[in-house]
Each structure stands twice: as C-alpha cells, then as structure tokens.
Amino acid sequence: MPQVTVSFAESALADLEQLRRWHSEQGAPEIGDRLVGEIFERIELLRDHPDMGRVVPEFGQPFLRELIHPPFRIVYRREPKRVRVVRIWRSERLLELPTAAEDRD
C-alpha cells in the first residue's frame, strides 16, 4: 500500500503548542517537548497505516478516527490519499471538531 500524506489542521497545531506552553509554565518544558515528540512519532505511523486508529466513538463516522497515546487522543480525518490531524486533546475532554475555517489547508 502506498504511503498517504499527513497534514495538520491549525487546531491540531494549536493543541500541540498549548501542550508545550502549559508544561513550560509548570517549570517542566522537557516533559512538554518529550510528549510532543512522542505524539509526532505516533502520527508518523499513519503514513503507512492510515487505518490503524479506531473510529471516534462519539461520532461513529468511518472517516473520523483516533489514535490513543495516553493521556491524549490524536483525532484525524481519513481521506483516500491523505490523513489530516484535526485535534490532539487529553482523553478526558469531550471531543469538539474544528470549524471549517480552522480546518482549511
């Protein structure tokens, strides 16, 4: 199976920046950097295995999937030749999808 392209919505990039900023404010920037690195490593697996995530239970749509990287949910849209990461949230948060403006290329 050929690799798919992985891209990020602005909302997902903002989630990562907020994660990094929060850890820095808590005096533990190295933990934020480590977590962001681990999340990117997990997302990189989607290039070869775009269907490895489960369908997001709240929505039940086959194109909306998530990887669990405790304590985070990496939510992505599965398209035929692309994976678009839309949110990266702590698992206890309720899922909200970005508006169309946030999800533009």
XYZ file of N, CA, C and O in Angstrom:
420
model
N 0.846 -1.180 0.000
C 0.000 0.000 0.000
C 0.893 1.245 0.000
O 1.805 1.359 0.810
N 0.644 2.185 -0.913
C 1.446 3.402 -0.942
C 1.193 4.275 0.283
O 0.128 4.219 0.894
N 2.189 5.064 0.602
C 2.054 5.959 1.744
C 1.026 7.044 1.456
O 0.846 7.454 0.322
N 0.363 7.497 2.528
C -0.539 8.643 2.425
C 0.194 9.874 2.952
O 1.182 9.776 3.672
N -0.303 11.026 2.582
C 0.235 12.290 3.063
C -0.405 12.599 4.408
O -1.609 12.407 4.588
N 0.387 13.091 5.342
C -0.128 13.500 6.647
C -0.032 15.016 6.738
O 1.023 15.595 6.449
N -1.136 15.656 7.099
C -1.142 17.103 7.287
C -1.835 17.430 8.607
O -2.457 16.563 9.226
N -1.713 18.685 9.018
C -2.247 19.120 10.303
C -3.159 20.319 10.121
O -2.782 21.292 9.453
N -4.325 20.263 10.739
C -5.198 21.429 10.806
C -4.595 22.419 11.798
O -3.844 22.038 12.701
N -4.915 23.692 11.632
C -4.435 24.712 12.564
C -4.815 24.368 14.003
O -4.048 24.621 14.931
N -5.984 23.781 14.180
C -6.454 23.424 15.521
C -5.528 22.404 16.179
O -5.234 22.487 17.372
N -5.017 21.437 15.412
C -4.106 20.431 15.968
C -2.762 21.055 16.323
O -2.181 20.741 17.369
N -2.277 21.939 15.472
C -1.015 22.622 15.773
C -1.147 23.496 17.015
O -0.239 23.551 17.850
N -2.297 24.152 17.153
C -2.544 24.965 18.353
C -2.612 24.083 19.594
O -2.115 24.467 20.662
N -3.199 22.894 19.466
C -3.248 21.957 20.605
C -1.843 21.579 21.056
O -1.552 21.545 22.254
N -0.957 21.300 20.098
C 0.420 20.932 20.438
C 1.164 22.095 21.087
O 1.901 21.906 22.054
N 0.952 23.285 20.557
C 1.604 24.463 21.133
C 1.101 24.714 22.555
O 1.882 25.035 23.451
N -0.188 24.548 22.763
C -0.758 24.732 24.107
C -0.197 23.691 25.075
O 0.133 24.006 26.223
N -0.051 22.464 24.643
C 0.529 21.408 25.481
C 1.955 21.778 25.888
O 2.319 21.721 27.060
N 2.733 22.201 24.917
C 4.128 22.581 25.175
C 4.191 23.803 26.109
O 4.973 23.837 27.058
N 3.351 24.787 25.855
C 3.337 26.011 26.669
C 2.940 25.699 28.120
O 3.546 26.203 29.054
N 1.928 24.856 28.317
C 1.468 24.527 29.665
C 2.598 23.885 30.468
O 2.831 24.254 31.616
N 3.291 22.946 29.881
C 4.392 22.285 30.595
C 5.527 23.266 30.889
O 6.155 23.193 31.946
N 5.771 24.172 29.977
C 6.798 25.181 30.211
C 6.406 26.084 31.386
O 7.238 26.383 32.245
N 5.144 26.499 31.425
C 4.653 27.335 32.527
C 4.721 26.603 33.865
O 4.846 27.234 34.914
N 4.634 25.293 33.837
C 4.710 24.491 35.059
C 6.158 24.204 35.464
O 6.404 23.520 36.454
N 7.105 24.719 34.690
C 8.515 24.517 35.007
C 9.076 23.202 34.522
O 10.117 22.755 34.998
N 8.374 22.551 33.573
C 8.832 21.263 33.060
C 8.795 21.254 31.528
O 8.125 20.417 30.921
N 9.540 22.174 30.886
C 9.487 22.230 29.419
C 9.965 20.948 28.750
O 9.488 20.591 27.676
N 10.886 20.230 29.407
C 11.397 18.985 28.806
C 10.292 17.935 28.697
O 10.293 17.126 27.763
N 9.347 17.940 29.614
C 8.232 16.981 29.540
C 7.326 17.331 28.363
O 6.911 16.453 27.603
N 7.024 18.608 28.197
C 6.223 19.034 27.047
C 6.896 18.675 25.739
O 6.252 18.165 24.817
N 8.209 18.917 25.645
C 8.944 18.573 24.427
C 8.913 17.074 24.171
O 8.749 16.628 23.031
N 9.075 16.281 25.231
C 9.057 14.820 25.082
C 7.689 14.346 24.610
O 7.588 13.521 23.685
N 6.614 14.871 25.212
C 5.270 14.458 24.822
C 4.968 14.817 23.368
O 4.424 14.008 22.617
N 5.338 16.028 22.973
C 5.103 16.444 21.580
C 5.896 15.536 20.637
O 5.379 15.096 19.606
N 7.128 15.215 20.982
C 7.920 14.300 20.162
C 7.278 12.927 20.037
O 7.229 12.343 18.952
N 6.776 12.403 21.154
C 6.110 11.098 21.131
C 4.854 11.136 20.262
O 4.569 10.187 19.526
N 4.106 12.223 20.345
C 2.882 12.359 19.540
C 3.234 12.380 18.056
O 2.598 11.710 17.239
N 4.273 13.130 17.681
C 4.699 13.155 16.280
C 5.152 11.774 15.809
O 4.858 11.372 14.678
N 5.852 11.036 16.654
C 6.269 9.677 16.288
C 5.054 8.791 16.034
O 5.035 7.996 15.095
N 4.049 8.920 16.874
C 2.821 8.121 16.721
C 2.110 8.488 15.423
O 1.666 7.621 14.671
N 2.013 9.790 15.155
C 1.344 10.258 13.940
C 2.088 9.780 12.693
O 1.475 9.434 11.687
N 3.394 9.732 12.760
C 4.206 9.305 11.613
C 3.821 7.894 11.159
O 3.885 7.574 9.968
N 3.382 7.047 12.069
C 2.962 5.684 11.720
C 1.768 5.675 10.773
O 1.554 4.712 10.031
N 0.979 6.757 10.786
C -0.200 6.826 9.929
C 0.157 6.871 8.446
O -0.661 6.513 7.609
N 1.359 7.293 8.108
C 1.775 7.325 6.689
C 1.645 5.942 6.054
O 1.200 5.815 4.921
N 2.051 4.918 6.792
C 1.991 3.546 6.271
C 0.762 2.776 6.740
O 0.405 1.765 6.142
N 0.136 3.242 7.815
C -1.002 2.524 8.392
C -2.128 3.511 8.739
O -2.462 3.701 9.909
N -2.738 4.134 7.726
C -3.721 5.185 7.989
C -5.005 4.714 8.676
O -5.735 5.526 9.246
N -5.266 3.428 8.657
C -6.486 2.919 9.292
C -6.225 2.308 10.661
O -7.093 1.639 11.221
N -5.037 2.532 11.209
C -4.705 1.904 12.486
C -5.508 2.465 13.649
O -5.700 1.788 14.647
N -5.985 3.687 13.546
C -6.783 4.268 14.623
C -8.206 3.735 14.612
O -8.699 3.266 13.592
N -8.837 3.827 15.760
C -10.238 3.389 15.836
C -11.161 4.519 15.394
O -10.788 5.704 15.406
N -12.377 4.164 15.020
C -13.400 5.155 14.704
C -13.729 5.900 15.998
O -13.863 5.284 17.059
N -13.835 7.230 15.928
C -14.138 8.024 17.115
C -15.542 7.648 17.596
O -16.515 7.818 16.869
N -15.658 7.113 18.830
C -16.945 6.600 19.297
C -18.056 7.643 19.361
O -19.212 7.322 19.100
N -17.719 8.891 19.657
C -18.756 9.927 19.774
C -19.474 10.198 18.464
O -20.601 10.680 18.457
N -18.822 9.917 17.341
C -19.389 10.273 16.043
C -19.733 9.077 15.168
O -20.605 9.172 14.326
N -19.020 7.967 15.323
C -19.339 6.763 14.571
C -19.197 6.907 13.064
O -19.827 6.178 12.315
N -18.363 7.838 12.609
C -18.129 8.041 11.178
C -16.823 7.350 10.790
O -15.785 7.610 11.399
N -16.832 6.493 9.776
C -15.633 5.728 9.441
C -14.439 6.591 9.019
O -13.298 6.164 9.132
N -14.671 7.799 8.552
C -13.574 8.662 8.122
C -12.941 9.433 9.284
O -11.868 10.013 9.131
N -13.588 9.449 10.444
C -13.072 10.182 11.602
C -12.524 9.176 12.600
O -13.267 8.422 13.222
N -11.207 9.165 12.727
C -10.536 8.131 13.505
C -9.650 8.769 14.570
O -9.391 9.971 14.535
N -9.180 7.940 15.506
C -8.295 8.457 16.543
C -7.281 7.413 16.974
O -7.554 6.217 16.962
N -6.111 7.922 17.318
C -5.088 7.124 17.974
C -5.095 7.524 19.434
O -5.245 8.705 19.754
N -4.920 6.575 20.294
C -4.814 6.869 21.721
C -3.333 6.795 22.082
O -2.675 5.792 21.848
N -2.841 7.886 22.608
C -1.476 7.947 23.143
C -1.629 8.553 24.539
O -1.606 9.777 24.691
N -1.884 7.684 25.535
C -2.247 8.190 26.870
C -1.316 9.289 27.356
O -0.101 9.160 27.226
N -1.886 10.371 27.861
C -3.316 10.612 28.083
C -3.970 11.382 26.945
O -4.938 12.112 27.153
N -3.499 11.233 25.707
C -4.009 12.046 24.602
C -4.786 11.237 23.570
O -4.543 10.052 23.376
N -5.695 11.945 22.909
C -6.425 11.435 21.755
C -5.921 12.218 20.552
O -5.965 13.447 20.546
N -5.447 11.515 19.551
C -4.983 12.133 18.316
C -6.074 11.860 17.282
O -6.205 10.742 16.786
N -6.877 12.866 16.992
C -8.048 12.696 16.132
C -7.699 13.132 14.715
O -7.106 14.190 14.505
N -8.061 12.281 13.734
C -7.728 12.596 12.344
C -8.842 12.190 11.392
O -9.645 11.313 11.686
N -8.868 12.893 10.258
C -9.774 12.560 9.150
C -9.018 11.652 8.198
O -7.938 11.993 7.740
N -9.613 10.530 7.906
C -9.027 9.578 6.950
C -9.636 9.841 5.589
O -10.839 9.699 5.396
N -8.824 10.299 4.663
C -9.252 10.532 3.299
C -8.518 9.529 2.408
O -7.563 8.900 2.861
N -8.934 9.356 1.155
C -8.317 8.321 0.324
C -6.782 8.383 0.232
O -6.125 7.365 0.318
N -6.209 9.575 0.079
C -4.760 9.682 -0.081
C -4.119 10.576 0.967
O -2.958 10.950 0.831
N -4.901 10.903 1.999
C -4.387 11.842 2.993
C -4.984 11.544 4.357
O -6.101 11.080 4.477
N -4.205 11.846 5.367
C -4.651 11.838 6.761
C -4.484 13.264 7.247
O -3.423 13.866 7.061
N -5.528 13.822 7.823
C -5.473 15.203 8.324
C -5.721 15.174 9.821
O -6.828 14.863 10.268
N -4.701 15.475 10.609
C -4.831 15.507 12.067
C -5.594 16.776 12.424
O -5.199 17.880 12.032
N -6.721 16.606 13.160
C -7.565 17.768 13.460
C -7.521 18.201 14.927
O -7.719 19.376 15.218
N -7.290 17.279 15.859
C -7.223 17.646 17.285
C -6.262 16.717 18.003
O -6.123 15.548 17.646
N -5.653 17.248 19.042
C -4.818 16.447 19.937
C -5.173 16.905 21.341
O -4.762 17.983 21.768
N -5.993 16.107 21.998
C -6.550 16.508 23.284
C -6.326 15.436 24.332
O -6.208 14.258 24.018
N -6.359 15.879 25.574
C -6.340 14.923 26.686
C -7.596 14.066 26.600
O -8.661 14.545 26.251
N -7.464 12.808 26.905
C -8.568 11.874 26.692
C -9.813 12.146 27.519
O -10.887 11.730 27.124
N -9.687 12.828 28.627
C -10.889 13.075 29.433
C -11.744 14.227 28.900
O -12.873 14.408 29.335
N -11.244 14.989 27.942
C -12.010 16.102 27.368
C -13.032 15.584 26.374
O -12.795 14.623 25.652
N -14.175 16.278 26.306
C -15.162 15.962 25.288
C -14.640 16.440 23.945
O -14.036 17.505 23.845
N -14.891 15.664 22.927
C -14.384 15.984 21.605
C -15.259 17.019 20.929
O -16.477 16.902 20.885
N -14.605 18.050 20.389
C -15.251 19.047 19.539
C -14.410 19.152 18.282
O -13.201 19.283 18.361
N -15.054 19.109 17.153
C -14.315 19.223 15.903
C -14.092 20.677 15.562
O -14.897 21.536 15.928
N -13.013 20.989 14.834
C -12.765 22.380 14.442
C -13.810 22.847 13.443
O -14.411 22.040 12.730
N -14.019 24.150 13.403
C -14.922 24.702 12.411
C -14.248 24.600 11.048
O -13.049 24.369 10.946
N -15.004 24.823 9.998
C -14.457 24.732 8.636
C -13.300 25.710 8.446
O -12.331 25.406 7.779
N -13.372 26.881 9.048
C -12.299 27.870 8.912
C -11.000 27.379 9.535
O -9.924 27.637 9.033
N -11.076 26.650 10.651
C -9.875 26.135 11.313
C -9.263 24.972 10.548
O -8.089 24.697 10.677
N -10.055 24.283 9.761
C -9.622 23.057 9.111
C -9.149 23.276 7.668
O -8.866 22.346 6.968
N -9.070 24.525 7.233
C -8.627 24.797 5.865
C -7.148 24.513 5.692
O -6.378 24.622 6.616
N -6.760 24.200 4.485
C -5.326 23.978 4.178
C -4.575 25.279 4.236
O -4.954 26.302 3.933
